[in-house]
XYZ file of C-alpha atoms in Angstrom:
544
model
C 168.168 131.219 137.850
C 166.085 128.820 136.804
C 167.263 125.724 134.423
C 165.000 124.640 131.722
C 163.470 121.246 132.186
C 164.820 119.444 128.621
C 165.460 116.061 127.212
C 168.496 114.360 129.066
C 171.369 113.571 127.130
C 172.778 110.113 126.780
C 176.771 109.499 126.873
C 178.571 106.468 127.042
C 179.160 105.629 130.817
C 182.540 107.157 132.274
C 183.271 109.388 129.387
C 184.629 112.665 130.770
C 182.545 115.566 130.793
C 183.478 118.864 129.600
C 185.435 119.617 132.983
C 187.494 116.235 132.707
C 185.027 114.460 135.386
C 182.683 111.720 134.587
C 179.564 113.726 136.028
C 176.333 114.238 133.791
C 176.729 115.599 130.756
C 175.282 119.248 130.098
C 171.379 119.192 129.620
C 170.510 120.293 126.203
C 168.979 123.581 126.473
C 171.547 124.742 129.068
C 174.903 126.189 128.387
C 177.730 124.154 127.547
C 181.460 124.694 127.749
C 182.110 123.117 124.281
C 179.603 125.509 122.779
C 176.182 123.266 122.951
C 172.993 124.605 122.860
C 172.475 127.733 125.585
C 169.427 128.262 127.836
C 167.346 129.758 124.353
C 168.206 126.976 122.358
C 164.871 124.549 121.500
C 163.032 122.743 124.397
C 162.886 119.032 123.280
C 160.291 116.185 124.685
C 161.111 115.290 128.192
C 162.606 112.017 128.655
C 161.356 108.849 130.853
C 163.199 105.716 131.317
C 161.327 102.732 131.723
C 163.424 99.843 133.670
C 161.523 96.518 133.099
C 159.655 95.111 129.742
C 157.123 93.007 131.170
C 153.501 93.667 130.454
C 153.375 96.194 133.378
C 156.590 98.402 131.590
C 155.242 98.006 128.440
C 151.904 99.474 129.454
C 153.614 102.226 131.292
C 155.699 103.125 128.042
C 152.345 102.571 125.863
C 150.807 105.207 128.007
C 153.742 107.658 128.341
C 154.514 107.918 124.501
C 150.907 108.577 123.854
C 151.082 111.540 126.024
C 153.743 112.686 123.779
C 156.877 111.820 126.185
C 160.129 110.417 124.805
C 160.409 106.997 126.491
C 163.357 104.642 126.826
C 162.351 100.970 127.712
C 165.375 98.818 128.981
C 164.974 94.863 128.955
C 167.338 93.020 131.001
C 166.659 89.855 128.954
C 166.467 89.104 125.059
C 162.715 89.309 124.961
C 159.988 91.273 126.074
C 156.923 90.253 127.626
C 157.723 88.706 131.242
C 155.241 86.132 132.125
C 153.367 86.698 129.114
C 155.195 84.238 126.781
C 154.436 82.851 123.272
C 155.809 79.382 122.207
C 154.937 76.803 119.779
C 154.462 72.497 120.214
C 153.737 70.397 117.754
C 153.710 72.891 114.979
C 150.596 74.833 117.466
C 151.064 78.257 118.814
C 150.735 78.337 122.414
C 151.057 80.352 125.664
C 153.731 79.090 127.946
C 152.771 81.824 130.298
C 149.640 83.541 131.482
C 146.791 82.648 128.768
C 143.816 84.668 129.659
C 142.863 88.350 130.188
C 140.224 89.166 133.130
C 137.236 91.186 132.103
C 136.047 92.634 135.725
C 139.053 94.375 135.463
C 139.150 95.830 131.956
C 142.489 97.305 131.645
C 144.056 94.528 129.796
C 141.306 94.021 127.321
C 141.121 97.546 126.789
C 144.837 97.572 125.998
C 144.698 94.457 123.637
C 142.234 96.975 121.735
C 143.921 99.914 121.599
C 147.035 98.209 119.852
C 145.027 96.463 117.091
C 144.017 93.208 118.869
C 140.534 94.029 119.196
C 139.292 91.310 116.612
C 141.146 88.416 118.050
C 139.677 88.422 121.402
C 138.093 85.471 122.224
C 135.705 83.555 124.628
C 136.539 80.667 126.255
C 135.084 77.722 124.850
C 134.799 75.972 128.168
C 134.812 77.505 131.587
C 133.565 74.710 133.896
C 136.468 73.261 136.238
C 137.262 70.712 138.875
C 138.777 70.326 142.275
C 140.706 67.302 142.283
C 140.802 65.698 145.985
C 139.853 62.939 148.033
C 140.616 60.648 144.819
C 138.204 62.579 142.563
C 137.074 65.454 140.449
C 134.819 67.236 142.220
C 132.626 70.503 142.201
C 134.442 73.699 142.733
C 133.743 75.234 146.066
C 132.337 78.685 146.233
C 132.534 81.601 148.494
C 130.622 85.204 148.422
C 128.639 84.244 145.545
C 131.221 83.327 143.383
C 133.758 80.121 142.914
C 137.195 80.521 143.088
C 137.360 80.899 138.868
C 135.020 83.919 139.491
C 131.656 82.120 138.550
C 128.561 83.254 139.945
C 127.012 80.934 142.730
C 123.746 81.186 144.598
C 123.601 80.547 148.261
C 122.345 77.039 147.989
C 124.923 75.817 145.501
C 127.558 77.463 147.577
C 126.316 75.007 150.553
C 126.309 72.236 148.243
C 129.400 72.608 146.722
C 131.058 73.113 149.719
C 129.709 70.311 151.572
C 130.952 68.043 148.601
C 134.583 69.248 148.524
C 135.289 69.794 152.200
C 133.170 68.176 154.381
C 135.576 68.157 157.364
C 135.018 71.924 157.541
C 131.180 71.436 158.307
C 132.160 68.228 160.653
C 134.707 70.734 162.281
C 132.090 73.366 162.805
C 129.918 71.165 164.816
C 132.170 71.246 167.549
C 133.661 74.685 166.849
C 131.010 77.520 167.558
C 133.398 80.427 166.211
C 133.921 78.504 162.755
C 129.992 77.472 162.701
C 129.498 81.309 163.407
C 131.615 82.141 160.344
C 130.187 79.406 157.993
C 126.861 81.023 158.467
C 127.963 84.587 157.908
C 129.420 83.731 154.744
C 126.370 82.062 153.915
C 124.346 85.165 154.990
C 126.459 87.559 152.724
C 126.360 85.273 149.750
C 122.692 85.264 149.825
C 122.845 88.874 150.418
C 125.252 89.468 147.469
C 122.609 87.234 145.318
C 119.713 89.079 146.188
C 121.452 92.256 145.176
C 122.825 91.155 141.953
C 119.271 89.842 140.727
C 117.743 93.352 141.345
C 120.193 95.027 139.416
C 119.673 92.319 136.713
C 115.712 93.201 136.779
C 116.750 96.897 136.767
C 119.390 96.687 133.915
C 116.300 94.626 132.017
C 113.720 96.817 132.723
C 115.641 99.821 131.203
C 116.644 98.080 128.392
C 113.130 96.939 127.630
C 112.067 100.662 128.203
C 114.514 102.010 125.614
C 113.819 99.409 122.890
C 110.163 100.490 123.516
C 110.905 104.157 123.016
C 113.274 103.508 120.178
C 110.563 101.149 118.376
C 107.381 104.179 119.175
C 109.985 106.858 117.379
C 110.496 104.344 114.564
C 106.662 103.679 114.218
C 106.171 107.429 114.115
C 108.880 107.933 111.584
C 107.395 105.472 109.386
C 103.904 106.793 109.438
C 102.447 108.346 106.028
C 103.306 111.826 105.254
C 106.360 112.015 107.633
C 109.297 111.355 104.900
C 109.779 114.790 104.189
C 109.930 116.048 107.646
C 113.230 117.002 109.273
C 114.746 114.431 111.178
C 112.519 111.919 110.041
C 113.674 110.681 106.714
C 111.022 108.170 104.943
C 113.082 104.539 105.107
C 112.227 100.807 104.875
C 111.541 99.161 108.142
C 113.955 97.122 109.381
C 112.918 96.304 112.560
C 113.604 97.866 116.137
C 117.118 99.894 116.711
C 119.276 98.753 119.640
C 122.341 99.879 120.605
C 125.102 99.254 118.010
C 127.988 97.166 119.477
C 131.470 98.008 119.716
C 133.693 97.480 116.585
C 135.229 94.430 116.638
C 132.718 92.526 118.476
C 129.261 90.900 117.911
C 126.139 90.357 119.656
C 125.849 87.500 121.449
C 124.543 84.680 120.002
C 121.856 82.095 121.257
C 122.679 81.006 124.912
C 125.966 82.900 124.647
C 126.248 84.048 128.529
C 123.088 82.384 129.573
C 123.916 80.366 132.594
C 125.675 81.337 136.045
C 128.319 78.313 134.898
C 128.182 78.217 131.196
C 129.267 81.529 129.984
C 130.097 80.293 126.371
C 129.459 77.836 123.501
C 130.916 74.424 123.818
C 134.762 73.526 122.246
C 133.379 72.906 118.442
C 131.411 76.019 118.085
C 132.878 78.471 115.662
C 134.625 81.328 117.322
C 132.886 80.313 120.594
C 129.181 81.236 119.661
C 127.042 78.754 118.598
C 125.782 79.029 114.780
C 127.900 82.143 114.609
C 130.120 82.539 111.573
C 133.826 81.498 112.298
C 135.778 83.983 114.437
C 132.166 85.505 115.728
C 133.073 86.817 119.384
C 131.889 89.197 122.164
C 132.930 90.614 125.429
C 130.084 88.721 127.787
C 127.498 90.585 130.078
C 128.858 89.710 133.234
C 125.548 90.554 134.943
C 124.085 87.362 133.317
C 126.903 85.306 134.077
C 129.230 85.288 131.204
C 132.866 84.381 131.583
C 135.234 86.592 133.807
C 137.999 86.272 131.242
C 138.780 86.288 127.572
C 141.465 84.971 125.322
C 143.389 86.388 122.206
C 143.550 83.869 118.917
C 147.325 83.042 118.778
C 147.601 83.187 122.483
C 147.699 86.084 124.999
C 151.641 86.375 124.803
C 151.093 88.339 121.413
C 149.537 91.052 123.602
C 153.644 91.932 124.419
C 154.610 91.960 120.858
C 151.778 94.453 119.832
C 152.271 96.795 122.637
C 155.960 97.007 121.567
C 154.983 97.409 118.166
C 152.808 100.525 119.222
C 155.479 101.982 121.478
C 158.253 101.854 118.793
C 155.714 103.154 116.445
C 154.936 106.211 118.979
C 158.663 106.706 119.061
C 159.920 104.672 121.887
C 162.836 102.895 122.006
C 163.141 99.586 123.599
C 166.721 97.946 124.233
C 166.672 94.712 125.031
C 169.773 92.779 126.577
C 170.283 96.205 128.346
C 169.897 95.876 132.295
C 170.083 98.936 134.258
C 172.940 98.716 136.732
C 172.754 101.454 138.480
C 170.571 104.691 139.517
C 171.513 108.035 140.719
C 169.491 111.290 141.708
C 171.083 114.400 139.984
C 170.556 118.183 140.220
C 168.510 117.925 137.077
C 166.814 114.613 136.894
C 168.144 111.025 137.087
C 170.863 109.115 135.622
C 170.356 105.307 134.903
C 173.641 103.290 134.315
C 173.826 100.446 132.045
C 176.961 98.339 130.641
C 177.184 100.513 127.446
C 176.119 104.157 128.229
C 174.737 106.228 130.710
C 171.131 107.838 130.042
C 170.045 110.874 131.450
C 166.456 111.253 132.165
C 163.557 113.172 133.659
C 161.593 110.548 134.999
C 161.879 106.889 135.829
C 159.094 103.861 136.061
C 160.618 100.805 137.890
C 158.701 98.104 136.321
C 160.961 95.199 137.929
C 160.712 92.635 140.445
C 160.789 93.762 143.802
C 164.382 92.438 144.189
C 165.970 94.057 141.103
C 163.780 97.458 142.587
C 165.426 97.068 145.620
C 169.146 96.855 144.311
C 168.578 99.669 142.205
C 167.060 101.833 144.907
C 170.034 100.927 147.376
C 171.683 103.997 147.519
C 169.139 106.577 146.843
C 166.383 105.181 149.423
C 167.785 102.435 151.638
C 164.736 101.982 153.769
C 162.366 101.379 150.921
C 164.768 99.333 149.285
C 165.102 96.929 152.744
C 161.272 96.958 152.421
C 161.238 95.657 148.719
C 163.879 93.327 149.877
C 161.523 91.284 151.691
C 158.704 90.390 149.665
C 159.038 86.658 148.677
C 158.746 85.041 145.284
C 157.291 81.614 144.309
C 158.539 79.526 141.320
C 157.014 77.253 139.130
C 157.209 75.166 136.045
C 154.463 74.580 133.191
C 154.641 71.455 131.361
C 152.747 71.645 128.156
C 151.867 68.425 126.292
C 150.248 67.366 123.028
C 148.635 64.226 122.685
C 146.783 62.712 119.589
C 143.006 63.236 120.382
C 141.954 59.503 119.283
C 143.964 58.313 122.511
C 141.573 60.455 124.497
C 138.441 58.849 123.222
C 136.167 57.501 126.083
C 137.816 59.656 128.894
C 134.951 61.576 130.290
C 137.250 63.698 132.724
C 137.888 65.892 130.020
C 134.455 66.582 128.568
C 133.375 70.072 129.285
C 135.709 70.972 131.383
C 138.710 73.729 131.249
C 140.764 71.677 133.738
C 141.358 71.266 137.499
C 142.735 72.603 140.672
C 144.742 70.426 143.181
C 144.822 71.895 146.591
C 147.421 71.606 149.002
C 148.414 68.731 151.073
C 146.961 65.925 148.661
C 150.333 64.522 148.190
C 150.528 65.409 144.482
C 153.133 66.881 142.703
C 150.945 69.020 140.181
C 148.658 71.815 141.425
C 146.752 72.446 138.365
C 145.998 71.264 134.609
C 144.420 73.416 132.009
C 142.931 71.390 129.009
C 144.011 74.177 126.303
C 142.197 72.430 123.433
C 138.738 72.418 125.281
C 139.117 75.883 126.546
C 140.236 77.695 123.492
C 138.551 77.361 120.164
C 141.127 78.855 118.303
C 143.569 75.992 119.361
C 141.075 73.278 118.339
C 140.826 74.811 114.992
C 144.450 74.940 114.547
C 145.471 71.335 116.096
C 142.646 69.450 114.364
C 144.107 65.746 115.639
C 145.825 66.948 118.811
C 144.839 67.429 122.345
C 147.183 70.395 124.042
C 146.724 70.568 127.991
C 149.372 71.764 130.519
C 150.239 71.251 134.155
C 151.759 73.814 136.601
C 154.219 72.427 139.210
C 155.770 74.219 142.008
C 154.190 75.618 145.571
C 155.705 78.371 147.238
C 158.093 77.058 149.960
C 158.297 73.639 147.867
C 160.274 74.866 144.732
C 162.889 72.007 145.057
C 161.287 69.702 142.440
C 161.602 71.901 139.813
C 165.587 71.206 140.058
C 164.578 67.654 138.700
C 165.420 67.491 134.790
C 162.568 68.036 132.160
C 162.010 64.077 131.603
C 161.372 63.647 135.522
C 158.780 66.950 135.387
C 157.102 65.284 132.598
C 156.998 61.725 134.216
C 155.459 63.309 137.287
C 152.975 65.457 135.535
C 151.961 62.526 133.308
C 151.668 60.352 136.458
C 149.303 62.283 138.212
C 147.127 63.141 135.117
C 146.693 59.497 135.060
C 145.579 59.185 138.499
C 143.002 62.148 138.111
C 141.659 61.703 134.722
C 142.414 57.790 133.717
C 144.901 59.142 130.621
C 147.521 56.569 129.782
C 148.462 57.819 126.393
C 151.901 59.014 125.913
C 152.256 62.539 124.647
C 153.468 63.227 120.908
C 155.198 66.650 122.082
C 156.471 68.080 125.305
C 157.673 71.589 126.572
C 158.867 72.281 129.993
C 158.962 76.136 131.067
C 160.431 77.000 134.090
C 159.430 80.230 135.939
C 162.463 80.767 138.554
C 160.911 83.799 141.096
C 158.285 84.025 138.861
C 155.363 85.175 140.994
C 155.568 87.346 144.290
C 153.865 85.727 147.621
C 151.925 88.217 149.321
C 152.610 88.021 152.906
C 150.416 89.140 155.838
C 150.855 93.192 156.056
C 151.895 93.445 151.879
C 149.702 96.494 151.429
C 151.093 98.259 154.377
C 154.546 97.449 153.183
C 153.880 98.798 149.840
C 152.238 101.959 151.070
C 155.635 102.522 153.223
C 157.450 101.998 150.222
C 155.833 104.236 148.075
C 155.268 106.908 150.885
C 159.240 106.362 151.201
C 159.942 107.393 147.714
C 157.494 110.162 147.647
C 160.650 112.445 148.230
C 162.499 111.438 144.928
C 160.801 113.284 142.269
C 159.838 111.660 139.211
C 160.092 108.215 140.269
C 157.437 105.274 140.150
C 157.118 101.849 140.666
C 155.074 99.259 139.277
C 154.308 95.456 138.564
C 153.327 92.273 140.390
C 155.185 92.923 143.180
C 152.701 95.970 144.254
C 148.872 95.420 143.391
C 148.168 92.303 141.847
C 149.699 89.591 139.955
C 146.976 88.859 137.091
C 147.819 90.561 133.402
C 145.151 93.370 133.913
C 146.294 94.217 137.534
C 149.900 94.324 135.837
C 148.552 96.722 133.295
C 146.565 98.797 135.673
C 149.899 99.143 137.918
C 152.044 100.200 134.792
C 149.008 102.770 133.357
C 148.669 104.187 136.902
C 152.687 104.741 137.307
C 152.478 106.291 133.539
C 149.551 108.672 134.718
C 151.322 110.026 137.886
C 154.625 110.691 135.898
C 152.411 112.696 133.344
C 150.572 114.434 135.831
C 153.715 115.505 137.433
C 155.460 116.429 134.076
C 152.097 118.656 133.447
C 152.220 120.490 136.766
């Protein structure tokens, strides 16, 4: 006799069942010795537990509740969002974690729109960055047609910027035939990629012009005398050629928006990121024309986590903070998730935790997969956010037109990057009119011992490097140090193969999926996509 697939019960951990044992409580819809519902009772929505309240777990929960499933999300800390974290410095809201959403991978931007944040998406006011090396801020080297920030480059600028930033590579290439061959091969691929991109842009432009001409001709015919009463051709005042309507919440680019390969938006003083546009106007840029590859949110990218959590609750999902999962057990009717206060019985599980937590939870049910997950390494880092008086930066050209700079390893510096937040985001510039906000990141993989310094020493180290790189000598009016211990997974050689082995090893455990930064990418959009993929696979399995 088959057992009905119904929602699993929730009972206090360790409470004896009907037979006096502490095993799973009877599932609703099945016969119960205590007079519970029998098999003819009502069937409830199936129950999925999501473990981990970072953006991957939130994205999975959002997708699952949208499919009508009952969802309980467990978060071990007091807040949701993971590496998305909002804070405040000198009275101004600021991101203390990830602060941008990449556009080429649209899942994060689409999720923001889905939870009602579409009108708060913002293009960066400055996208140009530098590389601090050999005592100066230098152009970013590029590869495969784009630099490390994703901005388009031509074959010529590839060679020029690479020569300027890393001349030792070309010096070595003179004496290394294999290296010289590799450099030439990259240049050929870059040129070919640029040629194809140019052809694609031309084709898109031709189609656009043809469509506008077709619409204009239809409009001309519709406005001819004698056509006002014809079906489908109502007489109306001319209003210019018709163009495709932009998506709700966005406006068409203003003059100069996305016009160049390296300048994807207006300067820092323009309203809403578009020159001449109304305050708050914004757009998702046309990337084929060189627009920025990432967007921000007015108020900070960290607000995305809270908005998704609110949407999950509104759809009937439950979010339990300060509730770590302690153990997982696969039972005859589903999964048991034990917490300190109670045990949840569920039909499916999404593990959206760091790899080491997933390894601990899976040790009993999937020891081989757990062993693989325990080998995933993590790097720690600290973000030092500072606020300065704008008047104290006057005359420092290093901050003009730049969103920040990167620092290559091996140069002997403490910081590894700096972001000029006030230059990068107009909404920050408008809210903190007298302040200049920036942040630096400290801590590389395998070199995290510096993070054990106290906050004052980390701030001093950041200021020392900033002074050397930009000439800044002012003292900040406010500072914040945010440590991300074990914050980012470090993908070693063979990582994709390891992830494949883990997922194959878990395929024998029904209703279990993994997601998060440890598997398919560490960016916000990567994590959102990972969570949605896990949810979609759970939904498909439930529907089968």
